[in-house]
Amino acid sequence: MKIILLWFLVATVYTALAGPVNTDYSVDNYVYPRFIKFPDGEGIMHDVDLEAPVQQSVFNEVSRNSADNQYLLYTRRNPTSPQSLVINNAASIENSNFNPRLPTIVIAHGWLSNQDSDINPVVRDDMEGFVLTPA
């Protein structure tokens, strides 16, 4: 029995050492696929070409002023009913449950979706601390 175990151990070590070990794990050496499938806010998959040139006309349509964004604050004191924080409006923060001493996590709802996407409550409910969700 001991001989079989010793033989198995030697075979395992030999097999592990037989192949070259790649110790270069840099992102620069990773080959990303050109085409991916990516879900929108309703879970519909879209083919995306990661090397496609930017369609400037579409980009200009969806570009928006950050002051028009809506930031929804969820905390342990208001886990399901968000408080709205407004850029350049200190009162919106001062009158909220925001506590700068606690961790803050920002969730961006994603591509072609909104704050009502199915994943947002899942991520929000799993977080420790404050969550800001741009709407």
Short mmCIF file of C-alpha atoms in Angstrom, two decimals:
data_model
loop_
_atom_site.label_atom_id
_atom_site.label_comp_id
_atom_site.label_asym_id
_atom_site.label_seq_id
_atom_site.Cartn_x
_atom_site.Cartn_y
_atom_site.Cartn_z
CA MET A 1 0.00 0.00 0.00
CA LYS A 2 2.83 2.41 0.89
CA ILE A 3 4.55 1.67 -2.41
CA ILE A 4 1.38 2.48 -4.35
CA LEU A 5 0.96 5.74 -2.45
CA LEU A 6 4.61 6.66 -3.01
CA TRP A 7 4.31 5.83 -6.71
CA PHE A 8 1.14 7.96 -6.97
CA LEU A 9 2.87 10.89 -5.22
CA VAL A 10 5.90 10.68 -7.53
CA ALA A 11 3.66 10.47 -10.62
CA THR A 12 1.67 13.48 -9.46
CA VAL A 13 4.77 15.60 -8.85
CA TYR A 14 6.31 14.51 -12.16
CA THR A 15 3.11 15.38 -14.05
CA ALA A 16 2.89 18.78 -12.38
CA LEU A 17 6.49 19.61 -13.29
CA ALA A 18 6.37 18.18 -16.83
CA GLY A 19 4.73 21.20 -18.45
CA PRO A 20 6.08 24.73 -18.64
CA VAL A 21 4.79 27.09 -16.00
CA ASN A 22 3.59 30.45 -17.22
CA THR A 23 4.38 32.96 -14.50
CA ASP A 24 3.53 36.02 -16.61
CA TYR A 25 -0.06 36.83 -15.73
CA SER A 26 -0.06 40.42 -16.96
CA VAL A 27 -3.17 41.83 -18.60
CA ASP A 28 -1.05 42.85 -21.59
CA ASN A 29 -0.57 39.21 -22.56
CA TYR A 30 -4.24 38.25 -22.34
CA VAL A 31 -5.96 37.94 -25.70
CA TYR A 32 -9.51 39.23 -25.44
CA PRO A 33 -12.16 37.99 -27.84
CA ARG A 34 -13.23 40.47 -30.48
CA PHE A 35 -16.94 39.61 -30.26
CA ILE A 36 -18.89 39.15 -27.04
CA LYS A 37 -22.52 38.75 -26.06
CA PHE A 38 -23.72 41.38 -23.59
CA PRO A 39 -27.18 41.66 -21.96
CA ASP A 40 -29.21 44.83 -21.90
CA GLY A 41 -31.42 45.86 -18.98
CA GLU A 42 -34.11 43.38 -19.99
CA GLY A 43 -31.72 40.44 -20.29
CA ILE A 44 -31.74 40.44 -24.11
CA MET A 45 -28.32 39.45 -25.42
CA HIS A 46 -26.60 41.67 -27.99
CA ASP A 47 -23.58 40.87 -30.15
CA VAL A 48 -20.89 43.46 -29.46
CA ASP A 49 -17.77 44.01 -31.58
CA LEU A 50 -15.12 45.28 -29.18
CA GLU A 51 -13.01 46.55 -32.08
CA ALA A 52 -15.78 48.38 -33.93
CA PRO A 53 -15.15 52.08 -34.48
CA VAL A 54 -17.17 54.39 -32.27
CA GLN A 55 -20.30 55.64 -34.01
CA GLN A 56 -19.94 59.30 -33.11
CA SER A 57 -23.55 60.13 -34.01
CA VAL A 58 -24.88 57.51 -31.59
CA PHE A 59 -22.37 58.56 -28.95
CA ASN A 60 -23.49 62.19 -29.22
CA GLU A 61 -27.14 61.13 -28.83
CA VAL A 62 -26.52 59.32 -25.56
CA SER A 63 -23.96 61.72 -24.10
CA ARG A 64 -25.47 63.61 -21.25
CA ASN A 65 -24.69 66.27 -18.74
CA SER A 66 -23.62 64.69 -15.43
CA ALA A 67 -25.79 67.26 -13.63
CA ASP A 68 -28.78 65.51 -15.24
CA ASN A 69 -27.83 62.20 -13.61
CA GLN A 70 -29.83 60.97 -10.68
CA TYR A 71 -27.94 59.39 -7.78
CA LEU A 72 -29.97 57.14 -5.51
CA LEU A 73 -28.61 56.47 -2.02
CA TYR A 74 -29.46 53.21 -0.26
CA THR A 75 -28.25 52.59 3.29
CA ARG A 76 -29.09 50.14 6.05
CA ARG A 77 -31.56 52.74 7.29
CA ASN A 78 -33.28 52.92 3.88
CA PRO A 79 -32.47 49.63 2.11
CA THR A 80 -35.39 49.65 -0.34
CA SER A 81 -36.45 53.30 -0.55
CA PRO A 82 -33.67 55.44 -2.06
CA GLN A 83 -32.78 58.99 -1.16
CA SER A 84 -31.92 61.24 -4.11
CA LEU A 85 -28.55 63.02 -4.01
CA VAL A 86 -28.11 65.99 -6.34
CA ILE A 87 -24.80 67.27 -7.75
CA ASN A 88 -23.82 70.67 -6.31
CA ASN A 89 -26.59 70.45 -3.72
CA ALA A 90 -24.99 69.96 -0.30
CA ALA A 91 -28.39 69.91 1.41
CA SER A 92 -29.34 66.74 -0.46
CA ILE A 93 -26.38 65.00 1.18
CA GLU A 94 -26.69 66.65 4.58
CA ASN A 95 -30.38 65.68 4.80
CA SER A 96 -29.74 62.09 3.75
CA ASN A 97 -28.49 59.00 5.60
CA PHE A 98 -25.07 59.39 3.98
CA ASN A 99 -22.18 58.88 6.41
CA PRO A 100 -18.71 59.61 4.97
CA ARG A 101 -17.10 57.48 7.71
CA LEU A 102 -18.67 54.33 6.26
CA PRO A 103 -17.70 52.61 3.00
CA THR A 104 -19.49 53.89 -0.09
CA ILE A 105 -20.07 51.63 -3.08
CA VAL A 106 -21.22 52.98 -6.44
CA ILE A 107 -23.18 50.73 -8.77
CA ALA A 108 -23.53 51.81 -12.39
CA HIS A 109 -26.62 50.13 -13.79
CA GLY A 110 -24.91 49.20 -17.02
CA TRP A 111 -25.30 49.36 -20.73
CA LEU A 112 -28.78 49.84 -22.21
CA SER A 113 -30.42 49.53 -18.80
CA ASN A 114 -31.58 51.63 -15.88
CA GLN A 115 -31.92 51.62 -12.10
CA ASP A 116 -34.72 49.03 -12.33
CA SER A 117 -32.44 46.35 -13.83
CA ASP A 118 -32.80 42.99 -12.07
CA ILE A 119 -29.16 42.88 -10.96
CA ASN A 120 -29.24 46.15 -9.02
CA PRO A 121 -31.28 44.95 -6.01
CA VAL A 122 -29.21 41.77 -5.84
CA VAL A 123 -25.93 43.70 -5.68
CA ARG A 124 -27.38 46.40 -3.43
CA ASP A 125 -28.74 43.89 -0.90
CA ASP A 126 -25.40 42.09 -0.73
CA MET A 127 -23.33 45.20 0.04
CA GLU A 128 -22.08 46.35 3.41
CA GLY A 129 -22.45 50.11 3.78
CA PHE A 130 -23.79 52.75 1.45
CA VAL A 131 -24.67 52.27 -2.18
CA LEU A 132 -25.05 55.05 -4.72
CA THR A 133 -26.85 53.95 -7.86
CA PRO A 134 -26.69 56.39 -10.77
CA ALA A 135 -30.13 56.29 -12.35
#
